[in-house]
mmCIF file of C-alpha atoms in Angstrom:
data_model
loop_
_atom_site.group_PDB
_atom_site.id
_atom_site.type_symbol
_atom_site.label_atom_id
_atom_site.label_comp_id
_atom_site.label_asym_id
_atom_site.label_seq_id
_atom_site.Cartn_x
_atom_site.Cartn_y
_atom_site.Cartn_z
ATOM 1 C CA UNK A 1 60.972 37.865 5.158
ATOM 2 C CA UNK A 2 63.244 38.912 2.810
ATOM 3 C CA UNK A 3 63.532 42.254 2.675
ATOM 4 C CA UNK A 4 63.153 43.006 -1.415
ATOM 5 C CA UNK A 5 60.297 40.713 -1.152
ATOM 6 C CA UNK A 6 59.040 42.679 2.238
ATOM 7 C CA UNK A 7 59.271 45.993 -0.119
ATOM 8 C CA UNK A 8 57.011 44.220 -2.965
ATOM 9 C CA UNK A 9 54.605 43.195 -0.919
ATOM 10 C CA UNK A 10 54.019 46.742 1.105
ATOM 11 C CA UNK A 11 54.134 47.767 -2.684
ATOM 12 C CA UNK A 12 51.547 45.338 -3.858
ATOM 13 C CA UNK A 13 49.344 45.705 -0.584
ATOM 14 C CA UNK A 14 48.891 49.363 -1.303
ATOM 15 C CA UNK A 15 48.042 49.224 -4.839
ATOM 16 C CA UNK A 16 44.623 48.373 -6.093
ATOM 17 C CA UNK A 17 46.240 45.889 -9.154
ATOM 18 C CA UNK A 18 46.222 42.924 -6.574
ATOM 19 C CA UNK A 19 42.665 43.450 -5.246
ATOM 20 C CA UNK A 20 41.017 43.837 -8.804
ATOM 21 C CA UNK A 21 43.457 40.941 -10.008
ATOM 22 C CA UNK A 22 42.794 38.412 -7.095
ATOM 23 C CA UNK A 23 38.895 39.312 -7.915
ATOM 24 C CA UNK A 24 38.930 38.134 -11.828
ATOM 25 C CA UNK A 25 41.366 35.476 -10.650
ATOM 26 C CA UNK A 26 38.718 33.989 -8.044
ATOM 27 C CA UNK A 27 35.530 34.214 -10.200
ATOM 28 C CA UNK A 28 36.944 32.590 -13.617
ATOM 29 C CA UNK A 29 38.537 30.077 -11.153
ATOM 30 C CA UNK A 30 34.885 30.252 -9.702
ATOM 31 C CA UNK A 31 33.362 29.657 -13.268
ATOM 32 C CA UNK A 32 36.020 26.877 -14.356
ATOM 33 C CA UNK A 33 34.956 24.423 -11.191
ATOM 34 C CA UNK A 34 30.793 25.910 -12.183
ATOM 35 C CA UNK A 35 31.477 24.685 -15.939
ATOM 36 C CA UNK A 36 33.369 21.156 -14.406
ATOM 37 C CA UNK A 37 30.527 20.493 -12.491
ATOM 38 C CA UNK A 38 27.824 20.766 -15.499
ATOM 39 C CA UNK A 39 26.836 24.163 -14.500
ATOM 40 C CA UNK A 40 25.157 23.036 -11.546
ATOM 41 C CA UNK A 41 23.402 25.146 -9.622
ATOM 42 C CA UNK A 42 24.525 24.009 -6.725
ATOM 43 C CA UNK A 43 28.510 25.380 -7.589
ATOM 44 C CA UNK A 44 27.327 28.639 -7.925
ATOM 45 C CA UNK A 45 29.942 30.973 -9.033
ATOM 46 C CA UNK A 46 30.029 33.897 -6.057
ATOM 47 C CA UNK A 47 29.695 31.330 -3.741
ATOM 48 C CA UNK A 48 33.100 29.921 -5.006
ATOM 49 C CA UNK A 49 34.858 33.413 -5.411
ATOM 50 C CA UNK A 50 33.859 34.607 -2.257
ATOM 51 C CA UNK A 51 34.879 31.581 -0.081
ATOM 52 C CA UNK A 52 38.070 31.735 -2.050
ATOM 53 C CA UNK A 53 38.501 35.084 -0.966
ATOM 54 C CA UNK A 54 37.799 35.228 2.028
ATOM 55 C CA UNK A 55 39.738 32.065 2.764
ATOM 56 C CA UNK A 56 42.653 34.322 0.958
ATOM 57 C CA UNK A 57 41.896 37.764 2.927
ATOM 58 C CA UNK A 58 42.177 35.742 6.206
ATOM 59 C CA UNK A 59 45.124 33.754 6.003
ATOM 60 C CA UNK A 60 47.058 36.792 5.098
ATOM 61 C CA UNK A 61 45.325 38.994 7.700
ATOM 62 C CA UNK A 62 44.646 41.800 5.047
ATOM 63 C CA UNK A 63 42.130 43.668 6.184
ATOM 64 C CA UNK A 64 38.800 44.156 3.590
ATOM 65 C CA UNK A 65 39.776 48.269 2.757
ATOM 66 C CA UNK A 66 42.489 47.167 1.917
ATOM 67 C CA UNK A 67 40.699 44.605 -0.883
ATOM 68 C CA UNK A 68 38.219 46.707 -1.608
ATOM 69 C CA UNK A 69 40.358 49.327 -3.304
ATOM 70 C CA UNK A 70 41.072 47.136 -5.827
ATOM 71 C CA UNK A 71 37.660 45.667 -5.989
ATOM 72 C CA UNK A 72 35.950 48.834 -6.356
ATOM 73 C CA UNK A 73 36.335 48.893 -9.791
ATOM 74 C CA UNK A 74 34.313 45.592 -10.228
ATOM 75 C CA UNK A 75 31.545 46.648 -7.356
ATOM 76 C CA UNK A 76 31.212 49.983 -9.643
ATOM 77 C CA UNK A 77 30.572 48.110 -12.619
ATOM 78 C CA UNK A 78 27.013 47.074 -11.412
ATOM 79 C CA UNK A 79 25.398 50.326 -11.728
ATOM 80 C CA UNK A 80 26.151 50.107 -15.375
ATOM 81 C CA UNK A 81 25.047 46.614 -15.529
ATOM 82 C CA UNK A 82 21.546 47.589 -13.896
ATOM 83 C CA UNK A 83 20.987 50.671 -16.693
ATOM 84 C CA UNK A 84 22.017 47.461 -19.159
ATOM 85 C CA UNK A 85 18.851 45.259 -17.754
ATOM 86 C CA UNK A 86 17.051 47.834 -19.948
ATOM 87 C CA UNK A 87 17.854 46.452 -23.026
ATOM 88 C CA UNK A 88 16.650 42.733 -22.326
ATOM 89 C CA UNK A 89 13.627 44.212 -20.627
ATOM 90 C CA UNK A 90 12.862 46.272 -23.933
ATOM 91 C CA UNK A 91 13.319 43.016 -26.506
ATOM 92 C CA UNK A 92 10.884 40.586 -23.894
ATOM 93 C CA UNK A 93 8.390 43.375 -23.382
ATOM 94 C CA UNK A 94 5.500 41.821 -25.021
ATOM 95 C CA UNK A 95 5.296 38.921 -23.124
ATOM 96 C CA UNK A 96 5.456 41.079 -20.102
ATOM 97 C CA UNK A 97 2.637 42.766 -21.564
ATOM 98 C CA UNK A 98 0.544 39.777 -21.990
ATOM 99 C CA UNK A 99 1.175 38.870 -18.720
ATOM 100 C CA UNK A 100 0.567 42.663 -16.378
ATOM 101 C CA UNK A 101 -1.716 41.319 -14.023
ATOM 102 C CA UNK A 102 0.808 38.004 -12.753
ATOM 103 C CA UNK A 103 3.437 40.121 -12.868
ATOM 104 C CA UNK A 104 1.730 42.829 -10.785
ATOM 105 C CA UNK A 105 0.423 40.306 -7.707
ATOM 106 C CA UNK A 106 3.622 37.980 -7.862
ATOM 107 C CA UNK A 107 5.306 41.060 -7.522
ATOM 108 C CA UNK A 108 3.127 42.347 -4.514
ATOM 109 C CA UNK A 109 3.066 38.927 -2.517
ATOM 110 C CA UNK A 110 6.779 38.049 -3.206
ATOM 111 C CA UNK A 111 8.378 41.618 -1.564
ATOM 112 C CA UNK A 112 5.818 42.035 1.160
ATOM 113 C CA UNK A 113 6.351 37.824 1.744
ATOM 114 C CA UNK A 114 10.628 38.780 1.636
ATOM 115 C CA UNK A 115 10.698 41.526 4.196
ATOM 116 C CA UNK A 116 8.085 40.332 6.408
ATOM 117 C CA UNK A 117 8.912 36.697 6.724
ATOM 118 C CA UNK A 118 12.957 37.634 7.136
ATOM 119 C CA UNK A 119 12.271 39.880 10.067
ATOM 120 C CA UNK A 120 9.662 37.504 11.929
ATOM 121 C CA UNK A 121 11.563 34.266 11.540
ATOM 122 C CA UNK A 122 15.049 35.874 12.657
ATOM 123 C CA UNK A 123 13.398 37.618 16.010
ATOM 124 C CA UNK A 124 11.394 34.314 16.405
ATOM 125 C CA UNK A 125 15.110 32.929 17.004
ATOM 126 C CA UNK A 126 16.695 35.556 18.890
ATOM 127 C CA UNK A 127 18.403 37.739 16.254
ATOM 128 C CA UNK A 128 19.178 41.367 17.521
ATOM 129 C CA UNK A 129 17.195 44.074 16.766
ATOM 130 C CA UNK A 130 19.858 45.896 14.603
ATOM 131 C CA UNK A 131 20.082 42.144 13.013
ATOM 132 C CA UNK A 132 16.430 42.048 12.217
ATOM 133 C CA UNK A 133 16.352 45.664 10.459
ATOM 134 C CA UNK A 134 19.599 44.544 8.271
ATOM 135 C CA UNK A 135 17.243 41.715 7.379
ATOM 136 C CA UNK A 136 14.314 43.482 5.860
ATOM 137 C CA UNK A 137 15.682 44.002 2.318
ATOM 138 C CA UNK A 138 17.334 41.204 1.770
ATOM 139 C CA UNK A 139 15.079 40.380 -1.358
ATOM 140 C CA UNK A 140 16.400 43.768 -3.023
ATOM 141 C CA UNK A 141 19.772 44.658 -5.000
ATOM 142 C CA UNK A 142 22.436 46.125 -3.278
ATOM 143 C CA UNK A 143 22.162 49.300 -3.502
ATOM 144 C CA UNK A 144 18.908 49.917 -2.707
ATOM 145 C CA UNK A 145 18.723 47.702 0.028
ATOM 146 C CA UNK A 146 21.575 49.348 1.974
ATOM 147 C CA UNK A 147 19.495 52.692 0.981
ATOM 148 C CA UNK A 148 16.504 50.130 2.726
ATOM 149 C CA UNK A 149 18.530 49.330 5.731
ATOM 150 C CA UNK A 150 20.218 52.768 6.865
ATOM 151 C CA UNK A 151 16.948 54.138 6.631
ATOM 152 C CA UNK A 152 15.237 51.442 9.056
ATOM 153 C CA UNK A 153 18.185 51.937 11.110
ATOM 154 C CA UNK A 154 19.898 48.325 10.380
ATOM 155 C CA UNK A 155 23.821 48.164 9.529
ATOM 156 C CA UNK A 156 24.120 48.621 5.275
ATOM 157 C CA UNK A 157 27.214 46.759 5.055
ATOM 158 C CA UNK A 158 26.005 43.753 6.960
ATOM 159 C CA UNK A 159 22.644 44.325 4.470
ATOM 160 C CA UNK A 160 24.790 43.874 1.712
ATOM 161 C CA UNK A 161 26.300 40.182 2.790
ATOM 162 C CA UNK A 162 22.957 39.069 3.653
ATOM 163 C CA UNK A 163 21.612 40.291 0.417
ATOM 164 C CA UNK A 164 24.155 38.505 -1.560
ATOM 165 C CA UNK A 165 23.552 35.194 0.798
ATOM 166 C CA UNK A 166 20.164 35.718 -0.539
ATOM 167 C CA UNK A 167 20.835 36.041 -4.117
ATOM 168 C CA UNK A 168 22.928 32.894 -3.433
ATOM 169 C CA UNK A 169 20.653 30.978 -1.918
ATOM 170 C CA UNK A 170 17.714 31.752 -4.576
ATOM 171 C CA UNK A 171 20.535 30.889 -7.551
ATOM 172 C CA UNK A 172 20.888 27.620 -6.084
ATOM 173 C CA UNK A 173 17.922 26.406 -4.801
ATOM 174 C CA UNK A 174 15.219 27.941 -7.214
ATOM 175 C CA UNK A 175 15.160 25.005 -9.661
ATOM 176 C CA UNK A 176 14.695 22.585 -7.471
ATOM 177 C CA UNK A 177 11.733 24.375 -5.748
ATOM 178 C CA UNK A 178 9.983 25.113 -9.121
ATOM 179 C CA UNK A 179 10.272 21.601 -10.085
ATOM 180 C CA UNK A 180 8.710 20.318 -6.785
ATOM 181 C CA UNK A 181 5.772 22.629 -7.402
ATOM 182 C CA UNK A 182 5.853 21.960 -10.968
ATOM 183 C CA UNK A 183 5.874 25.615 -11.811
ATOM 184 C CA UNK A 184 7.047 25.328 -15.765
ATOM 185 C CA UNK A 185 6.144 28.781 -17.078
ATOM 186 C CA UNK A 186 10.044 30.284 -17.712
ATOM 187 C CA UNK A 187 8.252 33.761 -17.525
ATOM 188 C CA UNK A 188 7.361 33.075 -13.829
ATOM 189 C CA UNK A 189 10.385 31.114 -13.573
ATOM 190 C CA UNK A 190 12.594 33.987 -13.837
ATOM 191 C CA UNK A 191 10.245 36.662 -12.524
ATOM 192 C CA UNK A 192 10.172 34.837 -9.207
ATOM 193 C CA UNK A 193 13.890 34.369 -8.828
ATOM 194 C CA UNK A 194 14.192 38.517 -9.481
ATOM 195 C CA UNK A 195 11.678 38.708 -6.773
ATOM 196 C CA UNK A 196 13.726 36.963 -4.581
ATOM 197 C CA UNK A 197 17.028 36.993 -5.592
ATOM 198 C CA UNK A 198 17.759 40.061 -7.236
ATOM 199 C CA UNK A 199 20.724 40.200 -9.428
ATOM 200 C CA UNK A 200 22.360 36.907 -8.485
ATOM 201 C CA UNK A 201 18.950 35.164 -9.205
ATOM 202 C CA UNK A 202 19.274 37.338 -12.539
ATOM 203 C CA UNK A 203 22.353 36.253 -13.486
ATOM 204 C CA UNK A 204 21.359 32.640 -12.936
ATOM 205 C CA UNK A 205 18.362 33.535 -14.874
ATOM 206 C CA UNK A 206 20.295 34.650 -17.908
ATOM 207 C CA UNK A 207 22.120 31.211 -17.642
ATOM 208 C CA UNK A 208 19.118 29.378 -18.273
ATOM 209 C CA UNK A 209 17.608 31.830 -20.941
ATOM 210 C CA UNK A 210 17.094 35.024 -22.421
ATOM 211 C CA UNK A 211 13.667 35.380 -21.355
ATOM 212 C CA UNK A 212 13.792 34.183 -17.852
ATOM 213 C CA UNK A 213 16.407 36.377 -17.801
ATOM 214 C CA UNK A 214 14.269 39.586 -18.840
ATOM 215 C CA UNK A 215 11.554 38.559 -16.221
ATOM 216 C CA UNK A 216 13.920 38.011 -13.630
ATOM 217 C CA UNK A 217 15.507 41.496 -14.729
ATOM 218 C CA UNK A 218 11.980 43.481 -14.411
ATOM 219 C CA UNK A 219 11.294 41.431 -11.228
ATOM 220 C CA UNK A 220 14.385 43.134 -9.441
ATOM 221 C CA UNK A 221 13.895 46.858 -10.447
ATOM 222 C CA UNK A 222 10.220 46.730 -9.546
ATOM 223 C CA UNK A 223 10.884 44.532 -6.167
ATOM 224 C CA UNK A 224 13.619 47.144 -5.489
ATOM 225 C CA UNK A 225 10.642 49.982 -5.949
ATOM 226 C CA UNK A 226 8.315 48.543 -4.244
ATOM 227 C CA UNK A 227 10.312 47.444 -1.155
ATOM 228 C CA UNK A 228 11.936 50.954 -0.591
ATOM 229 C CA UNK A 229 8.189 52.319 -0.574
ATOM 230 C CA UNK A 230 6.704 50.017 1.402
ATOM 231 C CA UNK A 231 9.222 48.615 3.544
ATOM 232 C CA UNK A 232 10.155 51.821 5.615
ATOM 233 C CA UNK A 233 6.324 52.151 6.038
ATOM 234 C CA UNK A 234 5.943 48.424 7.377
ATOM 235 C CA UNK A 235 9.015 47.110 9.438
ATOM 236 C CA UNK A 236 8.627 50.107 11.918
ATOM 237 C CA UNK A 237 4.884 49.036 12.973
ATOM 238 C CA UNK A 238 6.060 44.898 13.346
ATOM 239 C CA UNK A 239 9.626 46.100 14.944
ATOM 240 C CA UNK A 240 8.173 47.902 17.920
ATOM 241 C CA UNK A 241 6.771 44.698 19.877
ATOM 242 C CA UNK A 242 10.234 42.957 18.806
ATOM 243 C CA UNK A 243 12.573 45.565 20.899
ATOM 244 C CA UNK B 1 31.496 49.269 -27.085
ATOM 245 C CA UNK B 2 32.855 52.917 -25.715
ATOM 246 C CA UNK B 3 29.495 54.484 -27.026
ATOM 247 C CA UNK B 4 27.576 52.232 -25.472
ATOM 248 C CA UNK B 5 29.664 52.355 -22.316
ATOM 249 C CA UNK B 6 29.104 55.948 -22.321
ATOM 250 C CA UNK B 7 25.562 55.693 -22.959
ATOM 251 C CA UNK B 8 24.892 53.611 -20.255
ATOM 252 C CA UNK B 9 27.103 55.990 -17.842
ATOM 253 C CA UNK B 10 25.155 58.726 -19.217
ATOM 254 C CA UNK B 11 21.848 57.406 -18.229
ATOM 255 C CA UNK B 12 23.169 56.016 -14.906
ATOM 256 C CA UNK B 13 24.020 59.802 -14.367
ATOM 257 C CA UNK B 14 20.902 61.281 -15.420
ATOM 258 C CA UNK B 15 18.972 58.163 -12.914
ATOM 259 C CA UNK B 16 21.020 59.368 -10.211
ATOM 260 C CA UNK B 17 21.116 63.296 -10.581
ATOM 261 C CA UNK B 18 17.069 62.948 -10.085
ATOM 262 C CA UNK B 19 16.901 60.389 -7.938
ATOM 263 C CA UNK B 20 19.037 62.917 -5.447
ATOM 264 C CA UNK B 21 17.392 65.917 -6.900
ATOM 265 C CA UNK B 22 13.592 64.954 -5.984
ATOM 266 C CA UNK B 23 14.909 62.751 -2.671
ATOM 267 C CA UNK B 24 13.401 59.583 -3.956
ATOM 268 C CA UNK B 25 13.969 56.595 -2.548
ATOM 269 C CA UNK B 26 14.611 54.562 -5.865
ATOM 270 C CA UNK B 27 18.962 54.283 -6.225
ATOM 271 C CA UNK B 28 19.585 56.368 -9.737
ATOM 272 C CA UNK B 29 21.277 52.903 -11.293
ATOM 273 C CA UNK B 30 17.103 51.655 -11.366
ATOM 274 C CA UNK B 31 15.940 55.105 -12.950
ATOM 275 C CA UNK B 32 18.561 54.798 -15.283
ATOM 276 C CA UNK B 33 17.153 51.353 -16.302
ATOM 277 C CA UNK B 34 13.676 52.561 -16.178
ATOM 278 C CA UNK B 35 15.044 55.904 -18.754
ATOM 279 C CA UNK B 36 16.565 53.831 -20.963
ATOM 280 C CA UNK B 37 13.750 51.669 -21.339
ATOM 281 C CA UNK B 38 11.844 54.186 -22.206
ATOM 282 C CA UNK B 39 14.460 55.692 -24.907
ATOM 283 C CA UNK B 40 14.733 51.880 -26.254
ATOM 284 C CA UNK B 41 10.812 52.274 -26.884
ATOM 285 C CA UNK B 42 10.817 55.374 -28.341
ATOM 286 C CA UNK B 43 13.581 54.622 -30.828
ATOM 287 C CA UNK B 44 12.360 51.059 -31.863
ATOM 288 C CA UNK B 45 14.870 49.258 -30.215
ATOM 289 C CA UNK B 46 18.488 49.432 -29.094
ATOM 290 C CA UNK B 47 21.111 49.306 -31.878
ATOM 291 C CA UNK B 48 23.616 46.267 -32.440
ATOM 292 C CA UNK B 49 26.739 48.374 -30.198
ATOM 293 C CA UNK B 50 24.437 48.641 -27.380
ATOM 294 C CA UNK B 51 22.811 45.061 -27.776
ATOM 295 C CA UNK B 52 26.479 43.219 -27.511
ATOM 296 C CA UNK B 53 27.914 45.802 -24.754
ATOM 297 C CA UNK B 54 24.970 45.040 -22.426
ATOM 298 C CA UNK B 55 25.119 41.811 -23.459
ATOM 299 C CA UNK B 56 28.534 41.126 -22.566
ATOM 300 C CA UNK B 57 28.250 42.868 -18.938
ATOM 301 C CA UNK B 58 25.038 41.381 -18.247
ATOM 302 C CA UNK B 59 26.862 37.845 -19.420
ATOM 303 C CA UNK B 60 29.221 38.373 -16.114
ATOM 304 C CA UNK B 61 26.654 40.004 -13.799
ATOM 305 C CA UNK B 62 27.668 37.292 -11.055
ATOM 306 C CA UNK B 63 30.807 39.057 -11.235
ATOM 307 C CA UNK B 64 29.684 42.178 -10.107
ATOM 308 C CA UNK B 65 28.941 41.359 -6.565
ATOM 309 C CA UNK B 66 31.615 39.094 -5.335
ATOM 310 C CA UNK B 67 33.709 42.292 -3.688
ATOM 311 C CA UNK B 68 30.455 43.204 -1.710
ATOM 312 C CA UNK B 69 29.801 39.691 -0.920
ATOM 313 C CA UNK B 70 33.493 39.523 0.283
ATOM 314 C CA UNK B 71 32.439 41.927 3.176
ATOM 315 C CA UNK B 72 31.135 39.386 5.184
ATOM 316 C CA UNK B 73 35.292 39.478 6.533
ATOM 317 C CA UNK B 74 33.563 42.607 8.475
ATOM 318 C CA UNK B 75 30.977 40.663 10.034
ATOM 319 C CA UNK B 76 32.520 37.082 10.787
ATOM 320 C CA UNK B 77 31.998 38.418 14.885
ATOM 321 C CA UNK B 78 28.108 39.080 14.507
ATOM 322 C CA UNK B 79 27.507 36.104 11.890
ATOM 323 C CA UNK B 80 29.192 33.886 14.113
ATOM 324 C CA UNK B 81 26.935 34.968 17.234
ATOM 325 C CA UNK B 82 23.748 34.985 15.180
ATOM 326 C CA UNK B 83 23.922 32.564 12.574
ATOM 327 C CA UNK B 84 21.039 30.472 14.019
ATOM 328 C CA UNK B 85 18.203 33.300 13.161
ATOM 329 C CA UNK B 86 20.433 34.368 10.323
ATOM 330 C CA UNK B 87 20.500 30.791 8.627
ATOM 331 C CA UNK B 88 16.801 29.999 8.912
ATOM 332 C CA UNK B 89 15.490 33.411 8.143
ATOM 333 C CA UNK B 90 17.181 33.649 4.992
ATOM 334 C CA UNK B 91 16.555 30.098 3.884
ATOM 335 C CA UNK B 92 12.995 29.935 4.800
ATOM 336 C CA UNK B 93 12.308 33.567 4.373
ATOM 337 C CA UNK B 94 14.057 32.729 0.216
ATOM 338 C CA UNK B 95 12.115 29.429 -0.024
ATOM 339 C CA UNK B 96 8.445 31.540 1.159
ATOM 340 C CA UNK B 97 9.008 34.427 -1.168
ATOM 341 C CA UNK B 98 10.220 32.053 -4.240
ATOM 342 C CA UNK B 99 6.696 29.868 -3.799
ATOM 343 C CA UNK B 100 4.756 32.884 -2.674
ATOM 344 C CA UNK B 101 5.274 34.811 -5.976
ATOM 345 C CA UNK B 102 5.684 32.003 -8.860
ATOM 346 C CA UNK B 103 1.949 30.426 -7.479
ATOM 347 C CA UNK B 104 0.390 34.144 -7.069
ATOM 348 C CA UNK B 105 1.946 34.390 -10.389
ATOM 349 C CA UNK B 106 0.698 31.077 -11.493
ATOM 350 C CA UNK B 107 -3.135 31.149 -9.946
ATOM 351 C CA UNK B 108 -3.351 34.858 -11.758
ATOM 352 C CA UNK B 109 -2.372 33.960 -14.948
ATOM 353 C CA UNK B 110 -4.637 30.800 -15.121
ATOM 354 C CA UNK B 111 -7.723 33.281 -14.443
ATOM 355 C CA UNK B 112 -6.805 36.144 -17.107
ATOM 356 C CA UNK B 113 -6.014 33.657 -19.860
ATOM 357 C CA UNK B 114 -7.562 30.113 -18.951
ATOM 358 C CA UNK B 115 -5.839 27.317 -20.358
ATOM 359 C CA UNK B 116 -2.861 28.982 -22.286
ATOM 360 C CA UNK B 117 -0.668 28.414 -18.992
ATOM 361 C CA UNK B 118 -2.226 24.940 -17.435
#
């Protein structure tokens, strides 16, 4: 390599600009092939960035610190973004109202179905132990789920991919699920993908509307709740036979 | 948009200083959410700053986890041993909990208010 060029890029690899700017970079890219395939659910946007960026991070063999501490800046961003859910939360609160009951057994069933069901199916095919724990809060958001998975004595960062494969999954297959069991209700819609999908099922939520949205967004903080109090309680009991 | 910034930083702190203070095991970015919903309710309502900030950020929430999602550079080793139990736990384990809830959701709400969801 040149050697001015050499100098930029040790320059460049040790700032944070290129991280944070290669992360805007991927997801508008992510959001302009999203919007060119009619906002399909099937190009979902993190998908896209994250394949890009990984793809990126790999064929220049820079390691993920290094990434990250331009990225941080984003990833710190969602802890603002969670207080925010407040606000949508406050203007749909009377339908919520109407609707305590649902809410309250959808909510039970979907995070005791999302922890159990994870663990059982992955040691029914072999997964690790340390695999299976990482596993068990896959439903919740981020942070509490790496909270989740320390605690069980799983590995948080892995937690954090498999929670986002999660949200993924639930962005992009939802629809087609509640179509096929002709659930119409946007209320349980929405609150069902939070249940599931946490934040990336919100944000897909919010795409289709503002209520959906608002369920989706009460889904997530009480799954999150509910999960860390239960969870800890449960996996231990069903892990011990596994290991 | 900076005082609504701030306001949500402010309640993120306050969410977290308790959550660590009483050791509970909700993160304080939730109790923040929870606080604020309850300040929304006692003042009638957020105010038009604070209804286009979180607006905006909650517009590009997708954003917000791509860097964590880009960790799975850590894990290629483990995902690439495993990915047989990790592929179908997650999809089937995401299909279950999707059905499970919306017909809980959907057989509850047909007995409290017959009709009005059928």
């Amino acid at each position: 390599m040149n050697p001015r060029i050499a100098d930029l890029w040790v320059y460049l690899s040790a700032s944070p600009l290129l991280g944070l700017t290669l992360t805007l970079l991927a997801y508008q890219g992510a959001w302009w092939v999203h919007r060119r395939c009619g906002a399909s659910p099937l190009a979902n946007p993190v998908l896209i960035a994250v394949a890009a960026l990984v793809a990126l991070l790999l064929a220049t063999g820079t390691p993920y610190p290094t990434y990250f501490d331009g990225a941080q800046f984003v990833h710190f961003l969602l802890g603002p973004a969670t207080v925010a859910l407040a606000v949508p939360l406050y203007q749909q609160f009377g339908r919520v109202r109407a609707m305590l009951l649902p809410v309250l057994g959808g909510l039970l069933a979907g995070s005791l179905t999302a922890a159990l069901s994870a663990v059982a199916i992955a040691r029914l095919f072999g997964a690790s132990p340390a695999t299976q724990l990482s596993l068990a809060p896959k439903s919740v958001t981020t942070p509490i789920a790496m909270g989740i998975a320390e605690r069980l004595g799983g590995i948080p960062s892995l937690t954090a991919v498999l929670v986002i494969a999660t949200g993924i999954l639930g962005a992009v297959g939802a629809r087609y699920l509640f179509d096929f069991l002709r659930v119409r209700d946007t209320a349980i819609r929405g609150f069902a993908l939070g249940v599931a999908s946490h934040g990336i099922g919100t944000a897909r939520a919010f795409q289709v509307s503002e209520q959906t949205g608002a369920f989706a967004a009460l889904a997530m903080g009480m799954n999150g709740i509910v999960t860390a109090l239960l969870v800890p309680l449960l996996i231990p009991l069903f892990g011990q036979a596994a290991s | 948009m900076l005082a609504a910034l701030t306001q949500l930083l402010i309640f993120q702190l306050v969410g977290e200083v308790i959550a660590r203070g009483l050791d509970l095991p909700v993160p304080g970015p939730v109790l923040g959410m929870l606080l604020l919903f309850l300040a929304l309710a006692l003042r009638r309502g957020p105010d038009r700053e604070l209804q286009t900030t979180s607006h905006t950020l909650l517009q590009h929430l997708s954003l917000l986890f791509v860097p964590a999602g880009t960790g799975i550079v850590v894990h290629l080793d483990r995902v690439a041993d495993e990915w047989l139990p990790l592929l179908l736990s997650l999809v089937a384990s995401t299909v279950l909990t999707l059905a499970v809830t919306a017909l809980t959701m959907r057989a509850l709400a047909r007995r409290s208010a017959p009709g009005e969801h059928a």
